Coordinates of C-alpha atoms and ligand atoms in Angstrom, one line a residue:
M1 CA 14.8 1.4 -47.8
T2 CA 15.0 -1.6 -46.3
L3 CA 17.5 -2.4 -44.0
K4 CA 20.9 -4.6 -44.4
F5 CA 20.5 -6.1 -41.5
G6 CA 19.2 -9.4 -40.5
T7 CA 19.4 -13.3 -42.9
A8 CA 17.5 -12.8 -45.8
P9 CA 14.9 -15.5 -44.3
S10 CA 14.9 -12.7 -40.9
R11 CA 14.2 -9.9 -43.3
K12 CA 10.9 -11.8 -44.6
V13 CA 9.5 -12.8 -40.9
V14 CA 9.7 -9.2 -39.8
K15 CA 8.8 -7.7 -43.7
Q16 CA 5.6 -10.7 -43.2
L17 CA 4.2 -9.6 -39.6
E18 CA 4.7 -5.8 -40.7
D19 CA 2.0 -6.6 -43.9
A20 CA -0.3 -8.5 -41.8
G21 CA -0.9 -5.9 -39.7
Y22 CA 1.5 -6.0 -37.1
E23 CA 4.8 -4.0 -35.4
A24 CA 7.8 -6.1 -35.6
V25 CA 11.4 -5.2 -34.6
F26 CA 14.7 -6.9 -34.9
V27 CA 16.0 -7.5 -30.9
G28 CA 18.4 -7.9 -28.0
G29 CA 22.3 -9.8 -28.8
S30 CA 22.2 -9.5 -32.8
V31 CA 21.1 -5.5 -32.6
R32 CA 23.9 -4.9 -29.9
D33 CA 26.1 -7.0 -31.9
H34 CA 25.5 -5.0 -34.6
L35 CA 26.2 -1.4 -33.1
L36 CA 29.3 -3.3 -32.3
G37 CA 30.6 -4.2 -36.0
K38 CA 29.8 -8.0 -35.2
E39 CA 28.6 -10.9 -36.7
A40 CA 25.2 -11.7 -35.1
S41 CA 24.6 -15.6 -35.2
D42 CA 21.1 -15.5 -34.9
F43 CA 18.6 -12.7 -35.2
D44 CA 15.4 -12.8 -32.6
I45 CA 12.2 -11.0 -33.3
A46 CA 9.7 -8.9 -31.1
T47 CA 6.6 -8.4 -32.0
S48 CA 2.8 -7.1 -31.6
A49 CA 1.5 -10.0 -32.5
T50 CA 0.4 -12.2 -29.9
P51 CA 1.7 -15.7 -30.5
E52 CA -1.5 -17.3 -32.1
E53 CA -1.3 -14.3 -34.0
V54 CA 1.7 -14.9 -35.2
K55 CA 1.2 -18.7 -35.9
H56 CA -2.0 -17.3 -38.4
V57 CA 0.6 -15.4 -40.6
F58 CA 2.9 -18.6 -40.7
S59 CA 2.8 -21.8 -42.8
H60 CA 5.4 -23.1 -40.6
T61 CA 5.3 -22.7 -37.5
I62 CA 6.6 -24.9 -34.3
D63 CA 5.9 -23.6 -30.3
V64 CA 8.8 -24.1 -28.5
G65 CA 7.9 -21.6 -25.8
I66 CA 4.2 -20.5 -25.7
A67 CA 3.8 -20.4 -22.7
H68 CA 6.3 -17.0 -23.0
G69 CA 5.5 -15.5 -25.7
T70 CA 8.1 -17.4 -28.0
V71 CA 7.2 -18.8 -31.9
M72 CA 9.5 -20.8 -34.0
V73 CA 8.8 -19.4 -37.6
I74 CA 10.6 -21.9 -40.3
M75 CA 11.4 -19.6 -43.4
D76 CA 13.0 -20.8 -46.0
E77 CA 14.2 -23.7 -43.6
E78 CA 15.9 -21.3 -41.2
P79 CA 14.0 -21.6 -37.9
I80 CA 13.7 -17.8 -36.0
E81 CA 12.6 -17.4 -33.6
V82 CA 9.5 -14.1 -33.0
T83 CA 8.6 -13.4 -29.8
T84 CA 4.8 -11.4 -28.6
Y85 CA 5.7 -8.1 -26.7
R86 CA 5.1 -8.9 -23.2
T87 CA 6.2 -7.8 -19.4
E88 CA 6.8 -10.0 -16.6
S89 CA 4.9 -9.6 -13.4
T90 CA 6.1 -9.9 -9.5
Y91 CA 9.0 -12.3 -8.9
T92 CA 8.8 -13.9 -5.8
D93 CA 11.6 -16.4 -6.4
H94 CA 14.3 -14.4 -7.5
R95 CA 13.7 -17.1 -10.9
R96 CA 10.9 -16.8 -13.5
P97 CA 8.0 -15.0 -13.5
D98 CA 4.9 -15.7 -11.8
E99 CA 3.3 -14.5 -14.2
V100 CA 4.1 -13.2 -18.1
K101 CA 2.0 -10.6 -19.5
F102 CA 1.3 -9.7 -23.2
V103 CA 1.5 -6.0 -24.3
R104 CA 1.4 -4.4 -27.3
S105 CA 4.1 -1.7 -27.1
L106 CA 7.5 -2.0 -27.5
E107 CA 8.6 0.1 -25.1
D108 CA 7.2 -1.9 -21.9
D109 CA 8.6 -5.1 -23.3
L110 CA 12.1 -3.5 -23.8
Q111 CA 11.6 -1.9 -20.6
R112 CA 11.4 -5.9 -18.8
R113 CA 15.3 -6.2 -20.0
D114 CA 18.7 -7.2 -18.4
F115 CA 20.5 -4.5 -19.7
T116 CA 20.8 -1.2 -21.5
M117 CA 22.8 -2.5 -24.5
N118 CA 20.4 -5.7 -24.7
A119 CA 17.4 -2.9 -24.7
L120 CA 17.7 -2.0 -28.3
A121 CA 15.3 -2.7 -31.1
L122 CA 15.9 -2.1 -35.1
T123 CA 13.4 -1.9 -37.6
L124 CA 13.2 -3.1 -41.0
S125 CA 13.4 0.5 -42.2
G126 CA 16.7 0.9 -40.0
E127 CA 15.3 2.8 -37.3
L128 CA 17.3 2.4 -33.5
I129 CA 14.9 2.3 -30.8
D130 CA 17.0 2.8 -27.8
P131 CA 15.2 3.9 -24.9
F132 CA 17.9 3.2 -22.2
G133 CA 20.7 4.8 -23.8
G134 CA 22.1 1.5 -24.7
T135 CA 23.3 3.5 -27.6
I136 CA 25.5 5.5 -25.2
D137 CA 27.0 2.4 -23.2
L138 CA 28.2 0.4 -25.8
Q139 CA 30.6 3.6 -26.7
N140 CA 31.1 3.8 -23.4
R141 CA 31.7 -0.1 -23.2
K142 CA 29.3 -0.3 -20.1
I143 CA 27.2 -2.6 -18.5
R144 CA 23.8 -1.5 -16.6
A145 CA 21.2 -2.1 -15.6
V146 CA 17.5 -0.7 -17.7
G147 CA 16.2 1.1 -14.7
N148 CA 16.4 0.2 -10.6
A149 CA 19.4 -2.5 -10.7
T150 CA 18.7 -4.0 -7.6
D151 CA 14.8 -4.2 -8.3
R152 CA 16.0 -5.9 -12.0
F153 CA 18.3 -8.5 -10.0
H154 CA 15.7 -9.1 -7.5
E155 CA 13.6 -10.2 -10.0
D156 CA 15.4 -12.3 -12.0
A157 CA 19.0 -13.3 -9.8
L158 CA 20.3 -15.1 -13.3
R159 CA 20.6 -11.2 -14.9
M160 CA 23.7 -11.1 -12.2
I161 CA 25.7 -13.7 -13.8
R162 CA 24.8 -12.5 -17.6
A163 CA 26.5 -8.9 -16.1
V164 CA 29.9 -11.0 -15.7
R165 CA 29.1 -13.2 -18.6
F166 CA 29.0 -10.4 -20.7
S167 CA 31.9 -8.5 -19.0
S168 CA 34.2 -11.6 -20.2
V169 CA 32.5 -11.8 -23.6
L170 CA 32.8 -8.1 -24.9
G171 CA 35.4 -7.1 -22.2
F172 CA 33.2 -4.2 -21.0
E173 CA 32.9 -3.1 -17.3
I174 CA 29.7 -2.9 -15.2
E175 CA 28.9 0.0 -14.4
E176 CA 28.7 1.2 -10.5
W177 CA 25.6 1.3 -9.7
T178 CA 24.8 -1.9 -11.0
L179 CA 27.7 -3.3 -9.8
Q180 CA 27.0 -2.7 -6.0
A181 CA 23.5 -4.1 -6.7
I182 CA 25.6 -7.6 -7.2
E183 CA 27.5 -6.3 -4.2
E184 CA 24.2 -6.5 -2.6
N185 CA 21.8 -9.2 -3.8
A186 CA 24.8 -12.6 -4.9
A187 CA 23.1 -14.0 -2.6
S188 CA 20.1 -14.7 -4.4
V189 CA 21.8 -16.4 -6.6
A190 CA 21.5 -19.5 -4.9
H191 CA 17.8 -19.1 -6.0
V192 CA 18.5 -19.3 -9.9
S193 CA 18.2 -22.9 -11.4
V194 CA 21.6 -24.3 -12.2
E195 CA 20.6 -25.1 -16.1
R196 CA 20.3 -21.1 -16.4
I197 CA 24.0 -20.9 -14.9
K198 CA 25.6 -23.1 -16.8
A199 CA 24.0 -21.8 -19.9
E200 CA 26.3 -18.5 -18.8
M201 CA 29.0 -19.7 -18.1
D202 CA 29.6 -21.9 -20.8
K203 CA 30.2 -18.2 -22.2
L204 CA 31.7 -16.8 -20.4
W205 CA 34.3 -19.2 -20.4
V206 CA 34.8 -18.4 -24.1
G207 CA 35.1 -14.9 -23.8
I208 CA 37.2 -12.4 -24.8
D209 CA 38.6 -11.5 -21.1
P210 CA 37.5 -14.4 -18.7
S211 CA 40.1 -12.7 -16.0
K212 CA 37.7 -9.8 -15.6
A213 CA 35.1 -12.0 -14.8
F214 CA 36.6 -14.1 -12.4
A215 CA 37.3 -10.7 -10.7
T216 CA 33.7 -9.4 -10.3
I217 CA 32.7 -12.8 -9.4
I218 CA 35.1 -13.0 -6.5
D219 CA 34.7 -9.2 -5.8
T220 CA 31.3 -9.3 -5.6
C221 CA 30.8 -12.2 -3.5
L222 CA 29.2 -14.2 -5.8
A223 CA 31.8 -17.0 -5.7
E224 CA 30.0 -18.0 -2.8
H225 CA 26.9 -18.6 -3.6
L226 CA 27.7 -20.4 -7.0
P227 CA 27.4 -24.4 -6.9
L228 CA 31.2 -24.4 -6.8
F229 CA 33.5 -21.8 -7.9
P230 CA 37.3 -21.3 -6.4
D231 CA 37.8 -18.5 -3.9
D232 CA 41.4 -18.0 -5.6
V233 CA 41.3 -17.4 -9.2
Q234 CA 45.0 -16.8 -9.5
V235 CA 45.5 -20.0 -11.4
L236 CA 42.5 -19.8 -12.9
S237 CA 42.5 -16.4 -14.7
A238 CA 46.6 -17.7 -15.3
C239 CA 44.7 -20.1 -17.6
T240 CA 43.1 -17.7 -20.1
P241 CA 41.5 -17.1 -22.7
F242 CA 39.6 -20.5 -23.6
A243 CA 39.3 -22.1 -26.3
I244 CA 36.4 -24.3 -26.0
T245 CA 34.1 -24.4 -22.9
E246 CA 35.8 -27.3 -21.6
Q247 CA 39.3 -25.8 -21.1
G248 CA 37.4 -23.1 -18.8
W249 CA 35.3 -25.8 -16.5
S250 CA 39.0 -28.2 -16.8
A251 CA 40.5 -25.1 -15.3
L252 CA 37.4 -24.3 -12.7
M253 CA 38.1 -28.2 -11.4
L254 CA 42.2 -28.4 -10.9
A255 CA 42.3 -24.8 -10.3
G256 CA 39.6 -25.5 -7.3
R257 CA 41.1 -28.8 -6.9
F258 CA 37.6 -30.3 -7.3
S259 CA 37.1 -34.0 -8.1
A260 CA 35.1 -34.2 -11.8
V261 CA 32.1 -36.1 -10.0
D262 CA 31.9 -33.1 -8.1
L263 CA 32.0 -30.2 -10.6
A264 CA 29.5 -32.3 -12.7
R265 CA 27.4 -32.8 -10.4
A266 CA 27.2 -29.4 -9.0
Y267 CA 26.9 -27.7 -12.5
K268 CA 25.0 -30.7 -13.8
L269 CA 27.5 -30.9 -16.4
S270 CA 26.5 -33.6 -19.2
N271 CA 28.1 -36.6 -19.7
R272 CA 30.6 -36.0 -22.2
E273 CA 31.3 -32.7 -20.5
K274 CA 32.0 -35.2 -17.2
S275 CA 33.8 -37.6 -19.2
F276 CA 36.4 -34.8 -20.7
L277 CA 36.9 -33.3 -16.9
T278 CA 37.6 -37.0 -15.6
D279 CA 40.4 -37.8 -18.6
V280 CA 41.5 -34.7 -17.3
Q281 CA 41.9 -35.1 -13.6
A282 CA 43.7 -38.5 -14.7
A283 CA 45.8 -36.6 -17.7
F284 CA 46.3 -34.4 -14.6
D285 CA 47.5 -36.5 -12.5
R286 CA 50.0 -38.8 -15.2
R287 CA 52.0 -34.4 -15.7
Q288 CA 52.4 -34.2 -12.1
N289 CA 55.2 -37.4 -12.7
G290 CA 56.3 -35.3 -15.9
K291 CA 55.5 -34.7 -19.1
F292 CA 53.3 -37.1 -21.4
S293 CA 54.0 -40.4 -22.3
I294 CA 53.3 -42.5 -25.4
D295 CA 50.9 -44.3 -23.1
D296 CA 49.0 -41.4 -22.4
Y297 CA 49.1 -39.6 -26.2
Y298 CA 47.3 -43.0 -27.1
R299 CA 44.9 -42.3 -24.4
F300 CA 43.5 -39.1 -24.1
A301 CA 42.1 -36.8 -26.5
V302 CA 43.9 -33.8 -27.7
E303 CA 41.4 -31.8 -26.4
V304 CA 42.5 -33.1 -23.0
L305 CA 45.8 -33.0 -23.2
I306 CA 45.8 -29.5 -24.2
A307 CA 43.2 -28.5 -21.9
T308 CA 45.8 -30.6 -18.7
E309 CA 48.4 -29.0 -19.8
K310 CA 47.0 -24.8 -19.7
V311 CA 46.2 -25.8 -16.1
W312 CA 49.6 -27.4 -15.1
Q313 CA 51.4 -24.5 -16.9
A314 CA 49.5 -21.6 -14.9
I315 CA 50.5 -23.7 -12.1
H316 CA 54.2 -24.7 -12.4
P317 CA 55.1 -21.3 -14.7
T318 CA 58.7 -21.5 -14.5
E319 CA 59.0 -25.4 -15.6
P320 CA 59.0 -26.5 -19.1
G321 CA 56.0 -27.2 -20.6
I322 CA 54.4 -28.3 -23.2
L323 CA 53.3 -26.6 -26.5
V324 CA 50.1 -27.0 -28.5
E325 CA 51.6 -27.7 -31.4
E326 CA 54.0 -30.8 -30.6
M327 CA 51.2 -32.3 -28.2
M328 CA 49.1 -32.2 -31.7
R329 CA 52.2 -33.8 -34.0
M330 CA 52.7 -36.8 -31.1
K331 CA 49.1 -37.7 -31.6
E332 CA 49.1 -37.8 -34.6
S333 CA 52.4 -39.6 -35.1
L334 CA 51.3 -42.6 -32.8
S335 CA 51.2 -46.2 -34.9
I336 CA 47.4 -46.9 -33.9
H337 CA 44.7 -44.3 -31.9
S338 CA 42.8 -47.3 -30.9
K339 CA 42.7 -50.7 -30.8
N340 CA 40.7 -51.1 -34.0
D341 CA 43.3 -49.5 -35.8
L342 CA 44.9 -53.1 -35.2
K343 CA 45.9 -54.8 -38.6
V344 CA 44.8 -57.9 -36.8
D345 CA 42.2 -59.0 -34.2
G346 CA 40.8 -61.8 -32.5
K347 CA 39.7 -64.6 -35.2
D348 CA 43.0 -64.1 -36.4
L349 CA 44.7 -65.3 -33.2
M350 CA 42.7 -68.2 -33.0
T351 CA 42.8 -68.9 -37.0
W352 CA 46.5 -69.1 -36.3
T353 CA 47.0 -71.0 -32.8
N354 CA 44.0 -73.5 -34.2
Q355 CA 42.5 -72.6 -30.7
R356 CA 39.1 -71.4 -29.7
G357 CA 38.2 -68.1 -28.1
G358 CA 38.8 -67.2 -24.7
K359 CA 39.8 -64.6 -21.6
W360 CA 44.1 -65.2 -23.8
V361 CA 42.4 -63.7 -27.2
G362 CA 42.0 -60.8 -25.0
D363 CA 45.0 -60.9 -23.5
W364 CA 47.0 -61.2 -26.4
M365 CA 44.9 -58.5 -28.4
D366 CA 46.4 -55.6 -25.6
K367 CA 50.0 -56.8 -26.4
I368 CA 49.8 -56.7 -29.7
E369 CA 48.2 -53.1 -28.9
Y370 CA 51.1 -52.4 -26.5
A371 CA 53.6 -53.5 -29.1
V372 CA 52.3 -52.2 -32.4
L373 CA 52.0 -48.6 -30.5
H374 CA 55.4 -48.6 -28.7
R375 CA 57.1 -49.5 -32.2
H376 CA 58.2 -53.2 -31.2
C377 CA 56.4 -54.7 -34.1
P378 CA 55.2 -52.6 -37.3
N379 CA 51.3 -52.5 -38.0
D380 CA 51.3 -54.7 -40.5
A381 CA 48.9 -58.4 -40.2
E382 CA 52.1 -60.3 -41.8
Q383 CA 54.2 -59.2 -39.3
I384 CA 52.0 -58.9 -36.2
K385 CA 51.5 -62.2 -37.3
E386 CA 54.8 -63.5 -37.2
W387 CA 55.7 -61.4 -33.3
F388 CA 52.7 -62.8 -32.4
L389 CA 53.7 -66.2 -33.0
N390 CA 57.2 -65.9 -32.0
E391 CA 56.0 -64.6 -28.5
Y392 CA 53.2 -67.2 -28.1
K393 CA 55.8 -70.4 -28.3
R394 CA 57.6 -68.5 -26.0
Q395 CA 55.5 -68.1 -23.4
R396 CA 54.0 -71.2 -23.4
Ligands
ATP401 P1 23.7 -13.7 -27.1 O1 24.6 -13.4 -28.1 O2 25.3 -14.1 -26.1 O3 22.8 -14.6 -27.2 P2 21.9 -12.4 -26.2 O4 22.2 -10.8 -25.4 O5 21.3 -12.5 -27.5 O6 23.7 -12.3 -25.8 P3 20.4 -14.7 -25.1 O7 20.3 -15.1 -23.7 O8 20.4 -14.4 -26.0 O9 21.8 -13.3 -24.8 O10 19.2 -13.4 -25.3 C1 18.1 -12.3 -25.8 C2 17.7 -11.4 -25.0 O11 16.3 -11.7 -24.2 C3 19.0 -10.4 -24.2 O12 19.8 -9.4 -25.4 C4 18.1 -9.6 -23.4 O13 17.4 -8.7 -23.8 C5 16.6 -10.5 -23.4 N1 17.2 -11.5 -21.9 C6 17.9 -12.3 -21.7 N2 17.6 -13.4 -20.8 C7 17.2 -12.2 -19.6 C8 16.8 -11.9 -18.6 N3 17.6 -13.1 -17.7 N4 16.7 -11.4 -17.9 C9 16.2 -9.6 -18.5 N5 16.4 -10.1 -20.3 C10 16.7 -10.8 -21.1
MG402 MG1 20.9 -14.3 -27.8

């Protein structure tokens, strides 16, 4: 019997590796999520074949991380990551293995994985390989390091952030010894690259129970060693859950009273995320003075307003807030959403006045934009012309 697990192309990859005489299994998050009855998005495959051997088996492969043993196989147009069984030896800097050693035994590979629930493998025939009691931990909703937690966090301090990330995503508790090891090793998070921390934080934000993770981050003193984190998470927790990662970053920024620039720099956020946060900062200042105005609805994306309002309400729980539906309705009901929506442009102004271009054109386009936005004039070429010529004559 073959297993109804994974996508058809991913099953094909496992089958072809087996047919070529190698071992191949599904591993990692997809197996864990399957046992939790959740739909997995990507199906990672581990194999006894070396990367070179993997490349021989398949006609279309891409080298994505060959030094770490990962080859991307393109099967029926689907990209599938195949990673050679490996161990990682001597971590001198708490970050990355000094040397990746390929091994032929699945159990050795599973042993280097972070948590028991992530050290599970599933064969094509449906056999579950669980050498570290991952199934029981899943049942008990426990995040437990594989082997000695202190050693494992010493090898790679990111695992501590992964532990809190999983507690948010799954709503699980971190097992006692694992938690204690986080407390003892929290300071070594400072050695981890920001990019890796950021990737875990993005998943943490949109988990089902971020507050659980925040509490652990504070209790274990991880907060002191993260790039930026408030020492009080009351406001941050009151903002949960988050629909998108940007809401999480916004809440972190406002709850911690950090500036958008500082937060973006500390976590190496993308330019898009940075400009989102800059807008949230500005929208929050506006909101401190009262409900959002037409100009605010016009200026800010609705996602920015929603993220801002979420934090504002967490800080002012007894004051009347603005419903998401109301913000969406306000945004949609604007007469224009940008200058491009105006039915006239600068050339029209020059034609109507028989004047050459200049600064005046931009100034008048701003006035027209304001007039249409505030419904002093409908967004109609003829009516704008009439309104404009009137005002233009009056002001000359
Ligand atoms: P998600 O569903 O969020 O992708 P995941 O468990 O698949 O969760 P990944 O970051 O995709 O997480 O990693 C895939 C697998 O690789 C993990 O399940 C785990 O077995 C292993 N792994 C990832 N990062 C580490 C690490 N820092 N230390 C040890 N093992 C790790
Ligand atoms: Mg994954």
